[in-house]
CSV table of C-alpha atoms and ligand atoms in Angstrom, one decimal:
chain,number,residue,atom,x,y,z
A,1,UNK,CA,0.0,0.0,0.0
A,2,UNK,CA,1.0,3.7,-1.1
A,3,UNK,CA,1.7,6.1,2.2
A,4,UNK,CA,-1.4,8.4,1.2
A,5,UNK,CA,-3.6,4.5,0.9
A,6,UNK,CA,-2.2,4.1,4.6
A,7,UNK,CA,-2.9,7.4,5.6
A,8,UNK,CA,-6.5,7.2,4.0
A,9,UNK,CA,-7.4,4.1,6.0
A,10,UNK,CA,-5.5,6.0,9.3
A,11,UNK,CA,-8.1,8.7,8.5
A,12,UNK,CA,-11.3,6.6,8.0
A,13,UNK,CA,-10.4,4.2,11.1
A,14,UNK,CA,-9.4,7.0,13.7
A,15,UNK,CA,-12.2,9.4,12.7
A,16,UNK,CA,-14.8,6.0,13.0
A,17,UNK,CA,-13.3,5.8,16.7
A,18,UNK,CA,-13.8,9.2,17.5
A,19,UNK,CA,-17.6,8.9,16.1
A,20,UNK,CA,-17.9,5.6,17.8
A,21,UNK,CA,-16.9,7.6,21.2
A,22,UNK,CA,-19.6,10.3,21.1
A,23,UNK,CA,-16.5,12.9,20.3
A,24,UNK,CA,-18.5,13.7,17.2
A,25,UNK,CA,-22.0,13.4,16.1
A,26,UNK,CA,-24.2,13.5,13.0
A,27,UNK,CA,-22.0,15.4,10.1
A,28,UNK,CA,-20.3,17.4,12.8
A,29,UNK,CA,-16.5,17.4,12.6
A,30,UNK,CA,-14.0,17.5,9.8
A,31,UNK,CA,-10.4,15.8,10.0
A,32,UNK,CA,-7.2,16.7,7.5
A,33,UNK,CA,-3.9,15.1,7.1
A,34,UNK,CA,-1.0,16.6,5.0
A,35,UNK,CA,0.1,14.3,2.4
A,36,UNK,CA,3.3,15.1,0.1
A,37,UNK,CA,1.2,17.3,-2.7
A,38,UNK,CA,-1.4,18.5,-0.8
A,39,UNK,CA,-4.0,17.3,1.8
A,40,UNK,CA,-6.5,14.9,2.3
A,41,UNK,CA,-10.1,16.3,4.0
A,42,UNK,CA,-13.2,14.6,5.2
A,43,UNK,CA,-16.2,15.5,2.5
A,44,UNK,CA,-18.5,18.3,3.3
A,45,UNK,CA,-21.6,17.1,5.1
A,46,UNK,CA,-19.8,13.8,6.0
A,47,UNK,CA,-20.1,11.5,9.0
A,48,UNK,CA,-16.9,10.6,10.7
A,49,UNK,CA,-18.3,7.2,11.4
A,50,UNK,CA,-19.0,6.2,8.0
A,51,UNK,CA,-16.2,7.5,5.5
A,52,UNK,CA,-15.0,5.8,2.6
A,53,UNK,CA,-10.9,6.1,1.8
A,54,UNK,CA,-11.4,6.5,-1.7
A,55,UNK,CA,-13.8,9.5,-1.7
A,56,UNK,CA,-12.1,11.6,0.7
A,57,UNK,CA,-11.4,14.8,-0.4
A,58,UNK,CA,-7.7,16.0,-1.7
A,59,UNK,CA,-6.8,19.5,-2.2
A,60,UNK,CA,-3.2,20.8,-3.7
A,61,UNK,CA,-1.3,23.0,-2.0
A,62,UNK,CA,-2.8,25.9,-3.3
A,63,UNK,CA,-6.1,24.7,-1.9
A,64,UNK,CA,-7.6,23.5,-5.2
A,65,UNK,CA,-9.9,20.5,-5.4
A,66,UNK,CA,-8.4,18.2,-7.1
A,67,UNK,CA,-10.3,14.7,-6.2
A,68,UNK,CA,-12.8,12.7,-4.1
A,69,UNK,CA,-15.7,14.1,-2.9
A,70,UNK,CA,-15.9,18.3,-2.2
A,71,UNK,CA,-14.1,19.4,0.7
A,72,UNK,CA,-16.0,20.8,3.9
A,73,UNK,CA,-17.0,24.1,4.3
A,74,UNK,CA,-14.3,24.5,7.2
A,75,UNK,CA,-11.0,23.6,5.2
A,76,UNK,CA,-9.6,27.2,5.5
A,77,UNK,CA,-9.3,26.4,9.4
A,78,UNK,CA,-7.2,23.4,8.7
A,79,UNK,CA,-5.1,25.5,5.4
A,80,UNK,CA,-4.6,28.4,7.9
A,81,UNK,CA,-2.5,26.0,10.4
A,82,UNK,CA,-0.8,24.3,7.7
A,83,UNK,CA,0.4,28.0,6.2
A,84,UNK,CA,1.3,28.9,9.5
A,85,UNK,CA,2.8,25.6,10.7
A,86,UNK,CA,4.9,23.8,9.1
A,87,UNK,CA,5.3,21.2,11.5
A,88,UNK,CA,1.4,20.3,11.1
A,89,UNK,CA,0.8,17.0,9.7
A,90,UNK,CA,-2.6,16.9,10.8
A,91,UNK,CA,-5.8,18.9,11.8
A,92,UNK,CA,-9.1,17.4,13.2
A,93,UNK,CA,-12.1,19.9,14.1
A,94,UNK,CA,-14.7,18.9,16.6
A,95,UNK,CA,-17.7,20.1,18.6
A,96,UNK,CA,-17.5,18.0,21.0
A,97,UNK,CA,-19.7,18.4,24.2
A,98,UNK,CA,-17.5,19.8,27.2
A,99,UNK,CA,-14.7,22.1,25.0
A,100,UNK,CA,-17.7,23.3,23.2
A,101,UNK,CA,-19.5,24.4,26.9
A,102,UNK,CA,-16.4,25.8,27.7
A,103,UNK,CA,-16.8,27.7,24.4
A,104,UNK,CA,-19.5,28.9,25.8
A,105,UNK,CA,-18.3,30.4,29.0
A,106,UNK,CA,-18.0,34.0,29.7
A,107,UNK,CA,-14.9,35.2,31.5
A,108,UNK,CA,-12.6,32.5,30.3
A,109,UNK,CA,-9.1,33.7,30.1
A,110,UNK,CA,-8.8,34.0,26.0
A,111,UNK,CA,-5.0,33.2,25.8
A,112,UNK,CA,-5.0,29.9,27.5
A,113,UNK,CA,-8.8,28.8,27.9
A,114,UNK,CA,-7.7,25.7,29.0
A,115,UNK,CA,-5.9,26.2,32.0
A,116,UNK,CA,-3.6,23.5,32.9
A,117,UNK,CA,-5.2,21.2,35.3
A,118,UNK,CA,-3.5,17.9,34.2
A,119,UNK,CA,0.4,17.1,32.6
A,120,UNK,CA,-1.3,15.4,29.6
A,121,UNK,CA,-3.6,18.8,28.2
A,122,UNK,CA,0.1,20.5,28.9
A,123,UNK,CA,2.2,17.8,27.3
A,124,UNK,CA,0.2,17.3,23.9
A,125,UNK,CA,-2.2,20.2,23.8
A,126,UNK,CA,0.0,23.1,24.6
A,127,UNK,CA,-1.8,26.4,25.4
A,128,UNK,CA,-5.0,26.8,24.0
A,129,UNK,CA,-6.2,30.4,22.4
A,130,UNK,CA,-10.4,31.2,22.1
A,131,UNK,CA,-10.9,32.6,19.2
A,132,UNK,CA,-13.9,35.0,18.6
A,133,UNK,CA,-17.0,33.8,16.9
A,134,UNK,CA,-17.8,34.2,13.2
A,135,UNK,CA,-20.5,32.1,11.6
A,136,UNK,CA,-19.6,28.5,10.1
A,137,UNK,CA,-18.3,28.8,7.0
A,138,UNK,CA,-17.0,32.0,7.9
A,139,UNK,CA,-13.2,32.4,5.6
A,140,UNK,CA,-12.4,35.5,8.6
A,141,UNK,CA,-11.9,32.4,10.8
A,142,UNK,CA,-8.6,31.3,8.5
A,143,UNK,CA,-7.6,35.1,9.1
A,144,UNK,CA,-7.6,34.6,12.8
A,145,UNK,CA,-5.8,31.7,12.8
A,146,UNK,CA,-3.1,33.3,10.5
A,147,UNK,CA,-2.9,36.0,12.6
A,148,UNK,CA,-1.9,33.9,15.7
A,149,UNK,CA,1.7,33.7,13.1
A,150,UNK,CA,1.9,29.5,14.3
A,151,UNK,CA,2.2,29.9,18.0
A,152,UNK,CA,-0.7,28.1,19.4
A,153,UNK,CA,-1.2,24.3,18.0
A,154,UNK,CA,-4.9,24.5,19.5
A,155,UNK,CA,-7.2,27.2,19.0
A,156,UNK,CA,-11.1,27.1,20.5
A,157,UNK,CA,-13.7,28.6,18.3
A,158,UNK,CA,-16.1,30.9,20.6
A,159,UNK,CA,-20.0,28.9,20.8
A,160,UNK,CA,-18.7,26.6,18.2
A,161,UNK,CA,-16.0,23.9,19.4
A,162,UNK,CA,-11.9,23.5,19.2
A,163,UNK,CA,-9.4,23.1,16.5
A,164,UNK,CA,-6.6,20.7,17.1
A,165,UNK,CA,-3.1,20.2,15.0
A,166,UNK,CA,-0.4,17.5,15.4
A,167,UNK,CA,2.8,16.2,13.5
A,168,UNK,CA,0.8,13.3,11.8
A,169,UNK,CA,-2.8,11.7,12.2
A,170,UNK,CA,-2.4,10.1,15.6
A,171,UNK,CA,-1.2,12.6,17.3
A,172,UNK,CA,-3.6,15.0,16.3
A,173,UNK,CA,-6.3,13.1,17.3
A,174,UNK,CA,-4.8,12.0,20.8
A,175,UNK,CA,-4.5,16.1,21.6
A,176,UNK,CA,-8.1,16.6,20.4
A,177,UNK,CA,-9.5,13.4,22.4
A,178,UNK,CA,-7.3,14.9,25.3
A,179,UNK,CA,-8.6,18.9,25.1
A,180,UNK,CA,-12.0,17.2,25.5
A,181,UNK,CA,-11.6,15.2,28.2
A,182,UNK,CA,-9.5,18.6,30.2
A,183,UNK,CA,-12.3,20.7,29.7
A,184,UNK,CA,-14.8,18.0,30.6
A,185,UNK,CA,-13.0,18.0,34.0
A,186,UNK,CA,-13.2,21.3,33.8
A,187,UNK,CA,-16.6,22.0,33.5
A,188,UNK,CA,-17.3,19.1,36.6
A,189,UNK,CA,-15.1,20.7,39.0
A,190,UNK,CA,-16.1,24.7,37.9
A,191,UNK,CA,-17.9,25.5,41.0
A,192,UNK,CA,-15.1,23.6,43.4
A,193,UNK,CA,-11.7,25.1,44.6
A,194,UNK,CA,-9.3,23.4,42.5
A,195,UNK,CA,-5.7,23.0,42.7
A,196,UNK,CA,-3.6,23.9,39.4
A,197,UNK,CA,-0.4,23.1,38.0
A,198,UNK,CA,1.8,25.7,38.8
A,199,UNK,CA,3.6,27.3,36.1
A,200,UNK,CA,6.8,25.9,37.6
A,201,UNK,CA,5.1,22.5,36.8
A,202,UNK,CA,4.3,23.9,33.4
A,203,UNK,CA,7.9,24.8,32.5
A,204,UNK,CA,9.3,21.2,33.9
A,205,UNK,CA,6.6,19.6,31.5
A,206,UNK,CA,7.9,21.4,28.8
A,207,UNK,CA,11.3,21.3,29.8
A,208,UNK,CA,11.5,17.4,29.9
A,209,UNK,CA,8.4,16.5,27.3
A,210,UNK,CA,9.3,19.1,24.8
A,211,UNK,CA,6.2,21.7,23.3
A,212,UNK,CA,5.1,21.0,20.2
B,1,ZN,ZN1,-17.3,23.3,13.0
């Protein structure tokens, strides 16, 4: 098998897990991966549970359709990280449940709206920025993401749901699965005094993990 056959079925059998896991419902959701002449993209309208490798769509690197099935509506979220990140082999766009209520939330700090509660969100998530909402579909969310020049790999759209990059497939989807399940324990303990990591914890994390 070719690497973009393998990374078709990695796409199909990772976004069908995430589906499978309530992480996404209905058509919600859309999933990239960089391959050498482009990317591949989940079809607009699609169902992460029930894609087909061979119709997934694939754009060139100018952001042309050049196969499969049409792109979602959202690819300029996933181009924008790719322009601005070269490391980024990998975008996956949710709404799932808790980040999205976090999404929600007034008076959440905007540069790091996940506020390191566990090593793991700090270790493969990084610091996460809440961008300001714009309706689906919107192209003005690309420009905000450019305009964060590559320094956040996770970004939160405002009453909509986060946006998640890592250096291949796996990775990306780990850091997504992992957002979700930091702001679900966010959202239990919101009303209790909680115990943070301190940012001298923070700096050890990334002193000993690396920051992606
Ligand atoms: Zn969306």
């Amino acid at each position: 098998m070719t690497a973009e056959g393998k990374l078709r079925e990695d796409i199909v059998r990772l976004s069908k897990s995430l589906f499978d896991r309530g992480f996404s419902v209905g058509s919600a959701g859309n999933i990239s991966a960089a391959v050498d002449d482009g990317i591949l993209m989940t079809p607009t309208n699609s169902c992460l549970g029930f894609l087909d490798p061979a119709r997934l769509s694939k754009l060139d690197r100018n952001g042309n359709h050049i196969s499969g099935d049409k792109p979602s509506k959202e690819v300029f979220l996933h181009r924008a990280f790719y322009e601005t990140r070269p490391q980024t082999g990998a975008v996956v766009h949710l709404h799932s449940t808790f980040a999205t209520a976090l999404s929600c939330l007034t008076g959440i700090d905007p540069s790091d709206c996940i506020p390191p509660l566990t090593p793991y969100v700090v270790m493969r998530v990084g610091a996460v920025k809440l961008l300001s909402y714009v309706k689906p579909g919107d192209e003005k969310m690309g420009d905000m993401i450019r305009e964060l020049a590559g320094r956040y790999a996770a970004v939160l759209l405002a009453n909509h749901g986060p946006v998640v990059t890592g250096r291949d497939i796996a990775t990306a989807v780990y850091a997504a699965e992992e957002l979700e399940e930091t702001a679900k324990l966010l959202i239990l303990l919101k009303e209790a005094p909680k115990r943070m990591l301190s940012d001298e914890n923070v700096h050890e994390l990334k002193a000993v993990f690396g920051a992606y």
